[in-house]
PDB file of C-alpha atoms in Angstrom:
ATOM      1  CA  UNK A   1       0.000   0.000   0.000  1.00 41.00           C
ATOM      2  CA  UNK A   2       1.102   3.537  -0.571  1.00 46.00           C
ATOM      3  CA  UNK A   3       2.772   5.252   2.316  1.00 55.00           C
ATOM      4  CA  UNK A   4       2.987   8.757   0.919  1.00 63.00           C
ATOM      5  CA  UNK A   5       0.047  11.090   0.685  1.00 74.00           C
ATOM      6  CA  UNK A   6       0.388  14.395  -1.065  1.00 80.00           C
ATOM      7  CA  UNK A   7      -1.433  17.650  -1.280  1.00 83.00           C
ATOM      8  CA  UNK A   8      -2.545  19.451  -3.189  1.00 88.00           C
ATOM      9  CA  UNK A   9      -3.572  16.947  -5.839  1.00 89.00           C
ATOM     10  CA  UNK A  10      -3.345  19.671  -8.432  1.00 93.00           C
ATOM     11  CA  UNK A  11      -1.776  23.116  -8.461  1.00 95.00           C
ATOM     12  CA  UNK A  12      -1.991  25.835 -11.084  1.00 96.00           C
ATOM     13  CA  UNK A  13       0.250  28.900 -10.817  1.00 96.00           C
ATOM     14  CA  UNK A  14       1.677  31.681 -12.935  1.00 97.00           C
ATOM     15  CA  UNK A  15       5.226  31.577 -14.202  1.00 97.00           C
ATOM     16  CA  UNK A  16       7.558  33.181 -11.691  1.00 97.00           C
ATOM     17  CA  UNK A  17       5.506  32.195  -8.667  1.00 97.00           C
ATOM     18  CA  UNK A  18       6.610  29.636  -6.124  1.00 97.00           C
ATOM     19  CA  UNK A  19       5.005  26.202  -5.905  1.00 97.00           C
ATOM     20  CA  UNK A  20       4.762  24.254  -2.668  1.00 97.00           C
ATOM     21  CA  UNK A  21       3.782  20.616  -2.461  1.00 96.00           C
ATOM     22  CA  UNK A  22       3.380  18.607   0.714  1.00 95.00           C
ATOM     23  CA  UNK A  23       3.783  14.945   1.484  1.00 93.00           C
ATOM     24  CA  UNK A  24       2.861  12.913   4.544  1.00 92.00           C
ATOM     25  CA  UNK A  25       3.760   9.335   5.302  1.00 90.00           C
ATOM     26  CA  UNK A  26       2.869   6.744   7.877  1.00 88.00           C
ATOM     27  CA  UNK A  27       5.855   4.672   8.902  1.00 83.00           C
ATOM     28  CA  UNK A  28       9.518   5.117   9.753  1.00 84.00           C
ATOM     29  CA  UNK A  29      11.766   5.812   6.800  1.00 84.00           C
ATOM     30  CA  UNK A  30      15.395   5.736   5.747  1.00 83.00           C
ATOM     31  CA  UNK A  31      14.976   8.609   3.336  1.00 87.00           C
ATOM     32  CA  UNK A  32      12.398  10.556   1.405  1.00 90.00           C
ATOM     33  CA  UNK A  33      12.758  11.412  -2.240  1.00 92.00           C
ATOM     34  CA  UNK A  34      10.998  13.644  -4.715  1.00 94.00           C
ATOM     35  CA  UNK A  35      10.537  12.679  -8.333  1.00 94.00           C
ATOM     36  CA  UNK A  36       9.162  14.416 -11.385  1.00 96.00           C
ATOM     37  CA  UNK A  37       7.165  12.808 -14.175  1.00 94.00           C
ATOM     38  CA  UNK A  38       6.204  14.347 -17.469  1.00 92.00           C
ATOM     39  CA  UNK A  39       3.058  12.920 -18.973  1.00 85.00           C
ATOM     40  CA  UNK A  40       3.479   9.355 -20.192  1.00 79.00           C
ATOM     41  CA  UNK A  41       7.126   9.200 -19.283  1.00 85.00           C
ATOM     42  CA  UNK A  42       9.363   7.646 -16.675  1.00 86.00           C
ATOM     43  CA  UNK A  43      10.292   9.386 -13.471  1.00 90.00           C
ATOM     44  CA  UNK A  44      13.269  11.618 -12.916  1.00 91.00           C
ATOM     45  CA  UNK A  45      14.876  11.867  -9.507  1.00 90.00           C
ATOM     46  CA  UNK A  46      14.953  15.412  -8.136  1.00 94.00           C
ATOM     47  CA  UNK A  47      16.270  15.289  -4.614  1.00 93.00           C
ATOM     48  CA  UNK A  48      16.791  12.908  -1.707  1.00 91.00           C
ATOM     49  CA  UNK A  49      16.677  13.863   1.951  1.00 92.00           C
ATOM     50  CA  UNK A  50      17.771  11.432   4.613  1.00 89.00           C
ATOM     51  CA  UNK A  51      15.882  10.826   7.799  1.00 90.00           C
ATOM     52  CA  UNK A  52      18.480  12.697   9.858  1.00 93.00           C
ATOM     53  CA  UNK A  53      18.326  15.783   7.647  1.00 95.00           C
ATOM     54  CA  UNK A  54      15.826  18.620   7.993  1.00 97.00           C
ATOM     55  CA  UNK A  55      16.342  20.687   4.870  1.00 97.00           C
ATOM     56  CA  UNK A  56      18.041  20.349   1.540  1.00 96.00           C
ATOM     57  CA  UNK A  57      18.489  22.594  -1.483  1.00 96.00           C
ATOM     58  CA  UNK A  58      19.180  21.877  -5.119  1.00 95.00           C
ATOM     59  CA  UNK A  59      18.996  24.794  -7.518  1.00 96.00           C
ATOM     60  CA  UNK A  60      15.436  26.143  -7.391  1.00 97.00           C
ATOM     61  CA  UNK A  61      14.294  23.227  -5.251  1.00 97.00           C
ATOM     62  CA  UNK A  62      14.031  23.247  -1.497  1.00 98.00           C
ATOM     63  CA  UNK A  63      12.937  20.217   0.463  1.00 98.00           C
ATOM     64  CA  UNK A  64      12.136  20.016   4.141  1.00 97.00           C
ATOM     65  CA  UNK A  65      11.577  16.959   6.273  1.00 96.00           C
ATOM     66  CA  UNK A  66       9.872  16.772   9.642  1.00 96.00           C
ATOM     67  CA  UNK A  67      10.140  13.234  10.946  1.00 94.00           C
ATOM     68  CA  UNK A  68       8.145  14.060  14.075  1.00 94.00           C
ATOM     69  CA  UNK A  69       5.189  14.995  11.903  1.00 94.00           C
ATOM     70  CA  UNK A  70       6.066  12.457   9.226  1.00 93.00           C
ATOM     71  CA  UNK A  71       5.838  15.109   6.563  1.00 94.00           C
ATOM     72  CA  UNK A  72       7.898  16.753   3.860  1.00 96.00           C
ATOM     73  CA  UNK A  73       7.489  19.691   1.536  1.00 97.00           C
ATOM     74  CA  UNK A  74       8.908  20.515  -1.868  1.00 97.00           C
ATOM     75  CA  UNK A  75       9.248  24.161  -2.829  1.00 98.00           C
ATOM     76  CA  UNK A  76       9.975  25.165  -6.405  1.00 98.00           C
ATOM     77  CA  UNK A  77      10.952  28.814  -6.577  1.00 98.00           C
ATOM     78  CA  UNK A  78      10.555  31.107  -9.561  1.00 97.00           C
ATOM     79  CA  UNK A  79       8.584  28.501 -11.459  1.00 97.00           C
ATOM     80  CA  UNK A  80       8.796  28.135 -15.218  1.00 97.00           C
ATOM     81  CA  UNK A  81       6.380  26.739 -17.760  1.00 96.00           C
ATOM     82  CA  UNK A  82       8.806  23.835 -18.203  1.00 96.00           C
ATOM     83  CA  UNK A  83       8.203  22.854 -14.567  1.00 97.00           C
ATOM     84  CA  UNK A  84       4.739  21.664 -15.579  1.00 97.00           C
ATOM     85  CA  UNK A  85       4.669  18.006 -14.587  1.00 96.00           C
ATOM     86  CA  UNK A  86       3.544  15.618 -11.869  1.00 95.00           C
ATOM     87  CA  UNK A  87       5.628  15.500  -8.724  1.00 96.00           C
ATOM     88  CA  UNK A  88       5.776  12.493  -6.436  1.00 94.00           C
ATOM     89  CA  UNK A  89       7.251  11.951  -3.039  1.00 94.00           C
ATOM     90  CA  UNK A  90       8.586   8.507  -2.293  1.00 92.00           C
ATOM     91  CA  UNK A  91       9.640   6.946   0.963  1.00 88.00           C
ATOM     92  CA  UNK A  92      12.157   4.200   1.443  1.00 80.00           C
ATOM     93  CA  UNK A  93      11.777   2.071   4.520  1.00 72.00           C
ATOM     94  CA  UNK A  94      13.795  -1.074   4.465  1.00 71.00           C
ATOM     95  CA  UNK A  95      14.334  -2.088   0.885  1.00 75.00           C
ATOM     96  CA  UNK A  96      11.239  -0.884  -0.945  1.00 81.00           C
ATOM     97  CA  UNK A  97      10.375   2.566  -2.223  1.00 85.00           C
ATOM     98  CA  UNK A  98       6.714   3.518  -2.100  1.00 87.00           C
ATOM     99  CA  UNK A  99       5.249   6.514  -3.898  1.00 90.00           C
ATOM    100  CA  UNK A 100       2.690   9.075  -2.888  1.00 90.00           C
ATOM    101  CA  UNK A 101      -0.344  10.028  -4.923  1.00 89.00           C
ATOM    102  CA  UNK A 102       1.421  12.931  -6.583  1.00 92.00           C
ATOM    103  CA  UNK A 103       0.727  16.582  -7.269  1.00 94.00           C
ATOM    104  CA  UNK A 104      -0.007  17.734 -10.801  1.00 95.00           C
ATOM    105  CA  UNK A 105       1.608  21.124 -11.268  1.00 97.00           C
ATOM    106  CA  UNK A 106       0.646  23.410 -14.122  1.00 97.00           C
ATOM    107  CA  UNK A 107       2.686  26.553 -14.638  1.00 97.00           C
ATOM    108  CA  UNK A 108       1.061  29.090 -16.906  1.00 96.00           C
ATOM    109  CA  UNK A 109       3.311  31.198 -19.098  1.00 92.00           C
TER     110      UNK A 109
ATOM    111  CA  UNK B   1      23.956   9.196 -14.329  1.00 66.00           C
ATOM    112  CA  UNK B   2      22.842   5.593 -14.494  1.00 78.00           C
ATOM    113  CA  UNK B   3      20.668   4.648 -17.453  1.00 87.00           C
ATOM    114  CA  UNK B   4      17.791   2.215 -17.405  1.00 92.00           C
ATOM    115  CA  UNK B   5      16.397   1.249 -20.777  1.00 94.00           C
ATOM    116  CA  UNK B   6      12.881  -0.111 -21.099  1.00 96.00           C
ATOM    117  CA  UNK B   7      11.273  -1.591 -24.193  1.00 96.00           C
ATOM    118  CA  UNK B   8       8.854  -1.414 -25.816  1.00 96.00           C
ATOM    119  CA  UNK B   9       7.584   2.070 -25.041  1.00 95.00           C
ATOM    120  CA  UNK B  10       4.134   1.253 -26.302  1.00 96.00           C
ATOM    121  CA  UNK B  11       2.351  -1.978 -27.135  1.00 97.00           C
ATOM    122  CA  UNK B  12      -1.147  -2.736 -28.314  1.00 97.00           C
ATOM    123  CA  UNK B  13      -2.284  -6.334 -28.182  1.00 96.00           C
ATOM    124  CA  UNK B  14      -5.374  -8.453 -28.412  1.00 96.00           C
ATOM    125  CA  UNK B  15      -7.016  -9.893 -25.352  1.00 97.00           C
ATOM    126  CA  UNK B  16      -5.570 -13.279 -24.447  1.00 96.00           C
ATOM    127  CA  UNK B  17      -2.084 -12.685 -25.769  1.00 97.00           C
ATOM    128  CA  UNK B  18       1.069 -12.330 -23.690  1.00 97.00           C
ATOM    129  CA  UNK B  19       3.299  -9.307 -23.689  1.00 97.00           C
ATOM    130  CA  UNK B  20       6.922  -9.128 -22.607  1.00 97.00           C
ATOM    131  CA  UNK B  21       8.517  -5.921 -21.335  1.00 97.00           C
ATOM    132  CA  UNK B  22      12.278  -5.641 -20.979  1.00 97.00           C
ATOM    133  CA  UNK B  23      14.213  -3.523 -18.545  1.00 95.00           C
ATOM    134  CA  UNK B  24      17.983  -3.168 -18.888  1.00 94.00           C
ATOM    135  CA  UNK B  25      20.551  -1.361 -16.814  1.00 90.00           C
ATOM    136  CA  UNK B  26      22.961  -0.046 -19.432  1.00 89.00           C
ATOM    137  CA  UNK B  27      25.947   1.160 -17.465  1.00 84.00           C
ATOM    138  CA  UNK B  28      25.658  -0.558 -14.126  1.00 83.00           C
ATOM    139  CA  UNK B  29      24.743  -3.882 -12.621  1.00 83.00           C
ATOM    140  CA  UNK B  30      21.456  -4.184 -10.808  1.00 83.00           C
ATOM    141  CA  UNK B  31      20.920  -7.258  -8.688  1.00 80.00           C
ATOM    142  CA  UNK B  32      17.483  -5.918  -7.903  1.00 85.00           C
ATOM    143  CA  UNK B  33      14.972  -4.140 -10.064  1.00 91.00           C
ATOM    144  CA  UNK B  34      11.511  -2.922  -9.186  1.00 93.00           C
ATOM    145  CA  UNK B  35       8.380  -3.081 -11.325  1.00 96.00           C
ATOM    146  CA  UNK B  36       5.659  -0.491 -10.890  1.00 95.00           C
ATOM    147  CA  UNK B  37       2.261  -0.033 -12.455  1.00 96.00           C
ATOM    148  CA  UNK B  38       0.563   3.304 -12.975  1.00 94.00           C
ATOM    149  CA  UNK B  39      -3.017   4.062 -13.979  1.00 90.00           C
ATOM    150  CA  UNK B  40      -3.861   7.424 -15.584  1.00 87.00           C
ATOM    151  CA  UNK B  41      -3.445  10.346 -13.223  1.00 84.00           C
ATOM    152  CA  UNK B  42      -2.585   8.028 -10.374  1.00 87.00           C
ATOM    153  CA  UNK B  43       0.556   7.157  -8.502  1.00 89.00           C
ATOM    154  CA  UNK B  44       2.980   4.309  -9.018  1.00 92.00           C
ATOM    155  CA  UNK B  45       2.035   1.053  -7.362  1.00 94.00           C
ATOM    156  CA  UNK B  46       4.861  -1.341  -6.589  1.00 93.00           C
ATOM    157  CA  UNK B  47       4.080  -4.690  -8.167  1.00 96.00           C
ATOM    158  CA  UNK B  48       7.155  -6.746  -7.427  1.00 94.00           C
ATOM    159  CA  UNK B  49      10.828  -6.768  -6.632  1.00 92.00           C
ATOM    160  CA  UNK B  50      12.884  -8.607  -9.210  1.00 89.00           C
ATOM    161  CA  UNK B  51      15.939 -10.402  -7.828  1.00 84.00           C
ATOM    162  CA  UNK B  52      18.754 -11.624 -10.066  1.00 84.00           C
ATOM    163  CA  UNK B  53      19.051 -15.379  -9.989  1.00 83.00           C
ATOM    164  CA  UNK B  54      16.088 -15.959  -7.728  1.00 85.00           C
ATOM    165  CA  UNK B  55      12.327 -15.624  -7.586  1.00 88.00           C
ATOM    166  CA  UNK B  56      10.670 -12.249  -7.607  1.00 92.00           C
ATOM    167  CA  UNK B  57       8.945 -10.930  -4.523  1.00 92.00           C
ATOM    168  CA  UNK B  58       5.392  -9.863  -5.285  1.00 95.00           C
ATOM    169  CA  UNK B  59       3.334  -7.282  -3.453  1.00 94.00           C
ATOM    170  CA  UNK B  60       0.063  -8.278  -1.889  1.00 94.00           C
ATOM    171  CA  UNK B  61      -2.691  -8.557  -4.459  1.00 94.00           C
ATOM    172  CA  UNK B  62      -0.381  -8.989  -7.448  1.00 95.00           C
ATOM    173  CA  UNK B  63      -0.821 -12.317  -9.204  1.00 94.00           C
ATOM    174  CA  UNK B  64       2.548 -13.926  -9.764  1.00 93.00           C
ATOM    175  CA  UNK B  65       1.169 -16.247 -12.428  1.00 95.00           C
ATOM    176  CA  UNK B  66      -0.273 -13.291 -14.263  1.00 96.00           C
ATOM    177  CA  UNK B  67       2.798 -11.115 -14.116  1.00 97.00           C
ATOM    178  CA  UNK B  68       5.843 -13.290 -14.696  1.00 96.00           C
ATOM    179  CA  UNK B  69       9.164 -11.730 -13.787  1.00 94.00           C
ATOM    180  CA  UNK B  70      12.510 -13.090 -14.872  1.00 91.00           C
ATOM    181  CA  UNK B  71      15.820 -11.590 -13.804  1.00 89.00           C
ATOM    182  CA  UNK B  72      18.306 -13.816 -15.574  1.00 83.00           C
ATOM    183  CA  UNK B  73      21.283 -11.480 -15.552  1.00 88.00           C
ATOM    184  CA  UNK B  74      22.647  -8.518 -13.647  1.00 87.00           C
ATOM    185  CA  UNK B  75      21.488  -6.143 -16.355  1.00 90.00           C
ATOM    186  CA  UNK B  76      18.155  -7.511 -17.533  1.00 92.00           C
ATOM    187  CA  UNK B  77      14.768  -8.051 -15.960  1.00 94.00           C
ATOM    188  CA  UNK B  78      11.643  -8.908 -17.915  1.00 95.00           C
ATOM    189  CA  UNK B  79       7.982  -8.628 -17.036  1.00 97.00           C
ATOM    190  CA  UNK B  80       5.564 -10.798 -18.997  1.00 97.00           C
ATOM    191  CA  UNK B  81       1.878 -10.040 -18.768  1.00 97.00           C
ATOM    192  CA  UNK B  82       0.289 -13.378 -19.532  1.00 97.00           C
ATOM    193  CA  UNK B  83      -3.125 -13.755 -21.145  1.00 96.00           C
ATOM    194  CA  UNK B  84      -3.596 -10.016 -21.088  1.00 96.00           C
ATOM    195  CA  UNK B  85      -7.063  -8.555 -20.652  1.00 96.00           C
ATOM    196  CA  UNK B  86      -8.328  -4.988 -21.042  1.00 96.00           C
ATOM    197  CA  UNK B  87      -8.078  -4.429 -17.289  1.00 95.00           C
ATOM    198  CA  UNK B  88      -4.321  -5.020 -17.570  1.00 96.00           C
ATOM    199  CA  UNK B  89      -4.026  -1.922 -19.717  1.00 96.00           C
ATOM    200  CA  UNK B  90      -1.737   0.391 -17.822  1.00 96.00           C
ATOM    201  CA  UNK B  91       1.630   2.112 -17.754  1.00 95.00           C
ATOM    202  CA  UNK B  92       4.366  -0.225 -16.502  1.00 97.00           C
ATOM    203  CA  UNK B  93       7.675   1.194 -15.267  1.00 96.00           C
ATOM    204  CA  UNK B  94      10.830  -0.517 -14.093  1.00 95.00           C
ATOM    205  CA  UNK B  95      13.510   0.941 -11.878  1.00 93.00           C
ATOM    206  CA  UNK B  96      16.815   0.031 -10.314  1.00 89.00           C
ATOM    207  CA  UNK B  97      19.283   1.322  -7.793  1.00 79.00           C
ATOM    208  CA  UNK B  98      22.959   1.825  -8.472  1.00 69.00           C
ATOM    209  CA  UNK B  99      25.257   0.014  -6.124  1.00 56.00           C
ATOM    210  CA  UNK B 100      22.520  -2.445  -5.274  1.00 46.00           C
ATOM    211  CA  UNK B 101      24.074  -5.606  -3.969  1.00 49.00           C
ATOM    212  CA  UNK B 102      20.963  -7.288  -2.655  1.00 45.00           C
ATOM    213  CA  UNK B 103      20.903  -5.306   0.554  1.00 45.00           C
ATOM    214  CA  UNK B 104      19.001  -2.266   1.691  1.00 43.00           C
ATOM    215  CA  UNK B 105      20.486   0.963   0.406  1.00 48.00           C
ATOM    216  CA  UNK B 106      19.604   4.601   0.651  1.00 46.00           C
ATOM    217  CA  UNK B 107      20.303   5.447  -2.932  1.00 67.00           C
ATOM    218  CA  UNK B 108      17.920   6.917  -5.438  1.00 75.00           C
ATOM    219  CA  UNK B 109      16.040   4.981  -8.080  1.00 83.00           C
ATOM    220  CA  UNK B 110      16.677   5.258 -11.785  1.00 88.00           C
ATOM    221  CA  UNK B 111      13.651   4.642 -13.946  1.00 91.00           C
ATOM    222  CA  UNK B 112      13.045   3.278 -17.376  1.00 93.00           C
ATOM    223  CA  UNK B 113      10.888   5.393 -19.662  1.00 93.00           C
ATOM    224  CA  UNK B 114       7.894   3.137 -19.157  1.00 95.00           C
ATOM    225  CA  UNK B 115       5.688   0.935 -21.325  1.00 96.00           C
ATOM    226  CA  UNK B 116       2.125   1.873 -22.171  1.00 96.00           C
ATOM    227  CA  UNK B 117       0.182  -1.354 -22.573  1.00 97.00           C
ATOM    228  CA  UNK B 118      -3.203  -1.261 -24.277  1.00 97.00           C
ATOM    229  CA  UNK B 119      -5.162  -4.493 -24.440  1.00 97.00           C
ATOM    230  CA  UNK B 120      -8.033  -4.531 -26.913  1.00 95.00           C
TER     231      UNK B 120
END
């Protein structure tokens, strides 16, 4: 069963605005990852944050992790039309990686 | 970065036929690969863990006789959808971890580009 739950399910913003997506999970984890998927394609890894980390940055991406609340957020700053995609959080506990429901982001030019 | 190649990208077949999907790690060895299934606008559901040289581990509710997985080498895993029916129509994606030696790791997954299966 899925361990990650995300909100919002869909998000529509203007180019240049920031986009924030949230993820909650249920069990203990080794790490939490964020992936991006363009329609009908495979997933691309964006960023990984380990369970002992609280915040991580990569370019325009900022990820936070709160293990006490079992939640994470992905912030995309200064969004671009090319950021339009679905974004998934994924948690690894043990050996398997389980994905959340995903947020569909649409960035209007 | 590591490359995972998946073929075919799209397949249309008649009900009752079997379809084989291949997943190859091109520049690394993967003792374990993962097979996911995705319905439109939904998340990825883990179907099974493919282990090189041994039987696959299936998730609860996934029929092992329906979805045959073979991991005959360190770079190739195949998923065969046997006697496919329209309800099997879905997007199937494989993935692997670099540096996977059959033990739990913290490393990221590399994905194939997926296979869109349509069963008529």
